[in-house]
Coordinates of C-alpha atoms in Angstrom, one line a residue:
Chain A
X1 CA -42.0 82.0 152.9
X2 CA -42.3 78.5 154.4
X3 CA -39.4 77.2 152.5
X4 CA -37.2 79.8 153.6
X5 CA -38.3 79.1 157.2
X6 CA -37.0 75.5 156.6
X7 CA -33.6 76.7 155.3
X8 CA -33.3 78.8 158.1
X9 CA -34.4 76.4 160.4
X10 CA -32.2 74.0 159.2
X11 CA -29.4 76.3 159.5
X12 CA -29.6 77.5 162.8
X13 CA -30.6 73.7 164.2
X14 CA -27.6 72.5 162.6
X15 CA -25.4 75.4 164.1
X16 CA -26.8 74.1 167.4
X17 CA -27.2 70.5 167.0
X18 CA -23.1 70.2 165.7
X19 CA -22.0 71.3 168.8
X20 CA -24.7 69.2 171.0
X21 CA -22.9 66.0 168.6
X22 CA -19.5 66.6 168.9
X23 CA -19.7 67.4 172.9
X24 CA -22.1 63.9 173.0
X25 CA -19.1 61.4 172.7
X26 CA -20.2 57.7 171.3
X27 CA -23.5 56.9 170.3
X28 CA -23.6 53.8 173.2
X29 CA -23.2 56.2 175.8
X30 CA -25.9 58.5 175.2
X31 CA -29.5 57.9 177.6
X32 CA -32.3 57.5 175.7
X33 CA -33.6 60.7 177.0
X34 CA -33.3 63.8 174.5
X35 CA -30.8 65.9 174.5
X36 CA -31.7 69.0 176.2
X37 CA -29.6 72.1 174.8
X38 CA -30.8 70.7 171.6
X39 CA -34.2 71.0 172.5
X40 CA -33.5 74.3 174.1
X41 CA -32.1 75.9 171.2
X42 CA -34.7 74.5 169.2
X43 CA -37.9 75.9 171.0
X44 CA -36.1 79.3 171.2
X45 CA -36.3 79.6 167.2
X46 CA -39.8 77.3 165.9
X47 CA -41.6 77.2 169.9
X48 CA -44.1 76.2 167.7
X49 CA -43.2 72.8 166.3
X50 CA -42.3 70.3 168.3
X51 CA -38.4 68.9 168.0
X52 CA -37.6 66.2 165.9
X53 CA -37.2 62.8 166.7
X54 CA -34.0 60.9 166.4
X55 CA -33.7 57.3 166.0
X56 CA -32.2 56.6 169.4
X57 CA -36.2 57.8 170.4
X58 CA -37.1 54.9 168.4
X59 CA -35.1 52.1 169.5
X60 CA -36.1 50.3 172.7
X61 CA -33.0 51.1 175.6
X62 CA -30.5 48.2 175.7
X63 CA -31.0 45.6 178.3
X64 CA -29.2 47.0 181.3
X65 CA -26.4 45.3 182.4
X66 CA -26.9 43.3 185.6
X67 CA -24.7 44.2 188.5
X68 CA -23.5 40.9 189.3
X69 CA -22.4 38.6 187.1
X70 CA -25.3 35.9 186.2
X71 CA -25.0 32.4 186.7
X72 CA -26.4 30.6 183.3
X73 CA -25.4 32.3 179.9
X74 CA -28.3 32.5 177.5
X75 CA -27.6 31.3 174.4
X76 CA -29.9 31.8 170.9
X77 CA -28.5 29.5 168.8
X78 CA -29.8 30.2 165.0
X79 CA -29.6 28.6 161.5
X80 CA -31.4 30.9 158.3
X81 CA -33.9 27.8 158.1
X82 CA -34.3 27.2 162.0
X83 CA -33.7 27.7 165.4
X84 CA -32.0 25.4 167.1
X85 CA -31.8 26.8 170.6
X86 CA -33.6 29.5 171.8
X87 CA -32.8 31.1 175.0
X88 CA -31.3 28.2 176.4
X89 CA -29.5 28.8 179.9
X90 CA -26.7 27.1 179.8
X91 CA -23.0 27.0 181.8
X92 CA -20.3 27.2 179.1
X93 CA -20.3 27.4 175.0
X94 CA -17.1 27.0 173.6
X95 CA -17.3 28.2 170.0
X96 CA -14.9 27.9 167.3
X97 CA -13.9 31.7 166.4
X98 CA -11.3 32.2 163.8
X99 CA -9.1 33.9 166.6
X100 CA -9.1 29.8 168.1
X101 CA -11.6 28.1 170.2
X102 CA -13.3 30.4 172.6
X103 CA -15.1 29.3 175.7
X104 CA -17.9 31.9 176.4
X105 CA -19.0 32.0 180.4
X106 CA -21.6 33.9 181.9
X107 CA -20.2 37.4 181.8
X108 CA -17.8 37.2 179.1
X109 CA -16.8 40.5 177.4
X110 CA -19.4 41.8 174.9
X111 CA -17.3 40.2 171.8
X112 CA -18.6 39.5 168.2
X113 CA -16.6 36.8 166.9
X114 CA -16.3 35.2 163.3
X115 CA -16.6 31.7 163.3
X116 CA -14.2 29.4 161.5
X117 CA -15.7 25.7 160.5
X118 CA -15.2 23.7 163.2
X119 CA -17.1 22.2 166.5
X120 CA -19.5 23.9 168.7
X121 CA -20.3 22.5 172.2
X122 CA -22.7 23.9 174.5
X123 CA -21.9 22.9 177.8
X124 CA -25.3 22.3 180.8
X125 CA -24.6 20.5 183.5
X126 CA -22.8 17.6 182.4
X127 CA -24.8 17.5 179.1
X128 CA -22.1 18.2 176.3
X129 CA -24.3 18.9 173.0
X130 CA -21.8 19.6 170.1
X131 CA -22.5 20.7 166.5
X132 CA -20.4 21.2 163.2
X133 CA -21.0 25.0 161.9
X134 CA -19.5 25.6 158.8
X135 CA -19.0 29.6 159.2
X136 CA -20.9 32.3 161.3
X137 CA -20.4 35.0 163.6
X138 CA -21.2 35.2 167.7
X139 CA -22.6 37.8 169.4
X140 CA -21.9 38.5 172.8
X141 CA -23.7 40.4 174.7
X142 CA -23.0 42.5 178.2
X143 CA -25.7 40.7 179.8
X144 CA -24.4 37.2 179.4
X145 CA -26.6 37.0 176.4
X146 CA -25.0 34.7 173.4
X147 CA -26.4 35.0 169.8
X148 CA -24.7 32.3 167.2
X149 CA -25.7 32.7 164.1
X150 CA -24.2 30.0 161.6
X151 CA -25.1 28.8 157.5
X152 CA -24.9 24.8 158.9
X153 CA -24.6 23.2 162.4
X154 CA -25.1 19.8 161.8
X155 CA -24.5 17.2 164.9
X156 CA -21.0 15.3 164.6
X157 CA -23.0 11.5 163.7
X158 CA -24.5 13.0 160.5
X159 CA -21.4 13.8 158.6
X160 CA -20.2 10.8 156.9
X161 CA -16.2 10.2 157.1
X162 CA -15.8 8.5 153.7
X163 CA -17.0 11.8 152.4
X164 CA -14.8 13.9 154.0
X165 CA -11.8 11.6 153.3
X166 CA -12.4 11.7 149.7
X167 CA -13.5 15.5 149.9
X168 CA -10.2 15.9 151.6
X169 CA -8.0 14.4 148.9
X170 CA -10.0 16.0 145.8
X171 CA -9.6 19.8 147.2
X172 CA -5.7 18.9 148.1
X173 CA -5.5 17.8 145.0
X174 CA -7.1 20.6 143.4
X175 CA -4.9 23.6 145.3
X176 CA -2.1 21.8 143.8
X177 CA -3.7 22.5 140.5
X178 CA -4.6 25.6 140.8
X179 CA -3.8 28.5 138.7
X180 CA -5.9 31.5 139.6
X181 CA -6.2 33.2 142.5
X182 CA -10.2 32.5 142.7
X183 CA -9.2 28.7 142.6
X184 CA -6.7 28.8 144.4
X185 CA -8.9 30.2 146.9
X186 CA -12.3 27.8 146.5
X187 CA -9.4 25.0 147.1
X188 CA -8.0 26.2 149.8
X189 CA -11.7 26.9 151.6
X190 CA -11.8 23.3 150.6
X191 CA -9.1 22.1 152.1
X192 CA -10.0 23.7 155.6
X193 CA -13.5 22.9 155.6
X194 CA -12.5 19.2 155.4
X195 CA -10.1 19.2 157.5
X196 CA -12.0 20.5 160.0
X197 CA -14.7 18.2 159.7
X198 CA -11.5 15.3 159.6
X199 CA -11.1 16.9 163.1
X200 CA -13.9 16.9 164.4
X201 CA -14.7 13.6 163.6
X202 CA -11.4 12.0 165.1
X203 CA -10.5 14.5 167.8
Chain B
X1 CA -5.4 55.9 160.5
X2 CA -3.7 52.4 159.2
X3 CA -5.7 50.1 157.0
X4 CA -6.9 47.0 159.0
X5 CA -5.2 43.8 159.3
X6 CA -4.4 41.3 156.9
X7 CA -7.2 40.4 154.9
X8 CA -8.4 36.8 154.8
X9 CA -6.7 34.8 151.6
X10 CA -10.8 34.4 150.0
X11 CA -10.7 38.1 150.6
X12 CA -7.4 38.6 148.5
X13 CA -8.5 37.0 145.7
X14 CA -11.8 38.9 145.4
X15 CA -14.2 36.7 146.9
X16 CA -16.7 38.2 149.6
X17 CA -18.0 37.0 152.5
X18 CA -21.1 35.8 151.6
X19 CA -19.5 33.7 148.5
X20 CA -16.5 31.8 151.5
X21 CA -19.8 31.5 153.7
X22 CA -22.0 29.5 151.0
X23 CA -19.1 27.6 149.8
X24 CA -18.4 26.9 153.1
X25 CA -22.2 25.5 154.0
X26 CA -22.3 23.4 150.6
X27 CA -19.1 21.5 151.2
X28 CA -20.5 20.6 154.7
X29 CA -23.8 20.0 153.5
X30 CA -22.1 17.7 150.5
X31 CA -20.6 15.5 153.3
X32 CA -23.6 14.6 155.0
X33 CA -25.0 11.1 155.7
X34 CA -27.8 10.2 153.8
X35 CA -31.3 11.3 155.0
X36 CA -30.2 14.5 156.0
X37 CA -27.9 15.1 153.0
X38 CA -30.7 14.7 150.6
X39 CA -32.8 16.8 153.5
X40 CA -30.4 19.9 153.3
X41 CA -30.0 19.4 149.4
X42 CA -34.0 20.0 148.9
X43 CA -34.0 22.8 151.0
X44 CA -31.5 24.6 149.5
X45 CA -33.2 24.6 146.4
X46 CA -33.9 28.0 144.3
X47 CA -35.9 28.9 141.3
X48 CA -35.5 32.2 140.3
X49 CA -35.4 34.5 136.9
X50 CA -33.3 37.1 136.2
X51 CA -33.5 39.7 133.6
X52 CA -31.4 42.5 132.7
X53 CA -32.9 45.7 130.9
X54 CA -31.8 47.6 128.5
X55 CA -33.6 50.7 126.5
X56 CA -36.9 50.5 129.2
X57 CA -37.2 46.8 127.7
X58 CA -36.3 43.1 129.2
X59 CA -33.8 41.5 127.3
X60 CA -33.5 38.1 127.5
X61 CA -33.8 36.4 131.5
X62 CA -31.4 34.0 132.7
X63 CA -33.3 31.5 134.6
X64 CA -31.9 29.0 137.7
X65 CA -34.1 26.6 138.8
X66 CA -33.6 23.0 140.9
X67 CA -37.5 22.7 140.5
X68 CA -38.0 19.4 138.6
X69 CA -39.3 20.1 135.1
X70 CA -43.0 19.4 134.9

C-alpha cells in the first residue's frame, strides 16, 4: 500500500510541481522562499508529510547586490597550491581574457572570462602588482566581487628571458614540423605561451 | 538552436581543456629562473599507480612516480 502511495504521490506532485516550474522562469530569479502553490497542492494530497526540500533551501541566498556602486573591487586571487590574494580591495584589475585585456572596476558586469597567458596587474592606489598567469578563468561577480583563478601566476622578474627566447625558437620550429593535428596543436600552445611571456617581458 | 562558436584550435584537434591548461602551466613553469623553477618543479611532483581490471582481477598497474628511488 505504501509504495503505491509513493507512485501516486509522485504522480500528482509532479502534475503540480511542472506547472509551478515552467511558470518559475530562471533558476537566479527565484527567492529562496518555497514556492507556495507547490506546497499548497502538496498538503492537499499527504497533509501529513511535510514537503520536500529543494536545493535552492540548501544553498545560502546570494550576496545581495549593493545599491550603489562600491568604491574598491574585492579581488580573491587563487592558484591550486595557494592563495595569493585574498579579499584584497583594490581599484582596478586588468586581466588578460582571451576576448583581449579587460580592465575590471568596481561594478563591472557579472562576467566569467577565460584567461589567455598573458600579464595580470592589480591596480591600488598607485601600487601596480603584476603577475604572469598562464591560463584560468575570472569570475565576476554583481557585487564587485572578483575571483581569478589561474594554474601559474608567477611575478614578471622570475621568468628568465634566455628561456623564453630559446622556448620561442624550439616551438616555432616545431609547428613548422608538425604533422598531426595533436602536434600541431601542442606547437602552436607553444608558440603563444612564449610569446606571451616575450611580451610581457619587453612590453 | 546553432552550435556555438568556433571552437578553439586545441579544441579541434581533440585536446580538452584541462590538457591546453597543464601544458600551458609547464611551459611557464619550464621558463622560470632558478630557485623558483626547481621550487614549482618539486611541487608538481606525482606518484601514483594505476591499474586496470579485467575478470574481477588487477592486471598489471602502470605506475608514474617523480619520487626519487629509495
Amino acid at each position: 500500500m505504501l509504495r503505491q502511495a509513493s507512485r501516486l504521490l509522485s504522480r500528482s506532485v509532479a502534475a503540480g510541481t511542472s506547472k509551478s516550474a515552467t511558470a518559475r522562469g530562471f533558476s537566479t530569479e527565484v527567492p529562496s522562499t518555497i514556492d507556495s502553490t507547490f506546497v499548497e497542492s502538496w498538503k492537499k494530497v499527504a497533509p501529513n508529510m511535510d514537503p520536500p526540500q529543494t536545493p535552492s533551501s540548501f544553498m545560502k541566498p546570494r550576496p545581495s547586490t549593493a545599491s550603489s556602486i562600491p568604491t574598491k573591487l574585492t579581488v580573491n586571487f587563487v592558484l591550486p597550491y595557494a592563495s595569493e590574494l585574498s579579499g584584497k580591495e583594490v581599484d582596478m584589475v586588468i586581466i588578460p581574457a582571451t576576448t583581449g585585456q579587460m580592465g575590471v572596476l568596481p561594478g563591472h558586469v557579472p562576467t566569467i572570462a577565460e584567461l589567455k597567458p598573458g600579464i595580470m596587474s592589480v591596480h591600488e592606489g598607485t601600487d601596480v602588482n603584476k603577475y604572469f598567469v598562464s591560463s584560468g578563468f575570472a569570475f565576476l561577480h554583481a557585487n564587485s566581487v572578483a575571483d581569478i583563478i589561474a594554474v601559474e601566476a608567477v611575478p614578471l622578474e622570475n621568468i628568465d628571458p634566455s628561456q623564453v627566447q630559446k622556448g620561442l625558437a624550439e616551438f616555432t620550429q616545431k609547428l613548422a614540423a608538425a604533422s598531426t593535428d595533436l602536434e600541431k596543436a601542442e606547437a602552436q600552445i607553444g608558440v603563444e605561451v612564449h610569446s606571451a611571456m616575450n611580451a610581457a617581458l619587453t612590453g | 538552436m546553432a552550435s556555438s562558436a568556433a571552437v578553439p584550435f586545441w579544441r579541434a584537434a581533440g585536446m580538452t581543456y584541462i590538457t591546453y591548461s597543464n601544458i600551458c602551466a609547464n611551459l611557464v613553469r619550464k621558463c622560470l629562473k632558478e630557485p623558483y623553477k626547481a621550487e614549482s618543479m618539486n611541487r608538481e611532483k606525482v606518484h601514483f599507480s594505476l591499474s586496470k581490471w579485467a575478470d574481477g582481477k588487477p592486471q598489471k598497474p602502470v605506475l608514474r612516480s617523480d619520487a626519487p628511488e629509495v
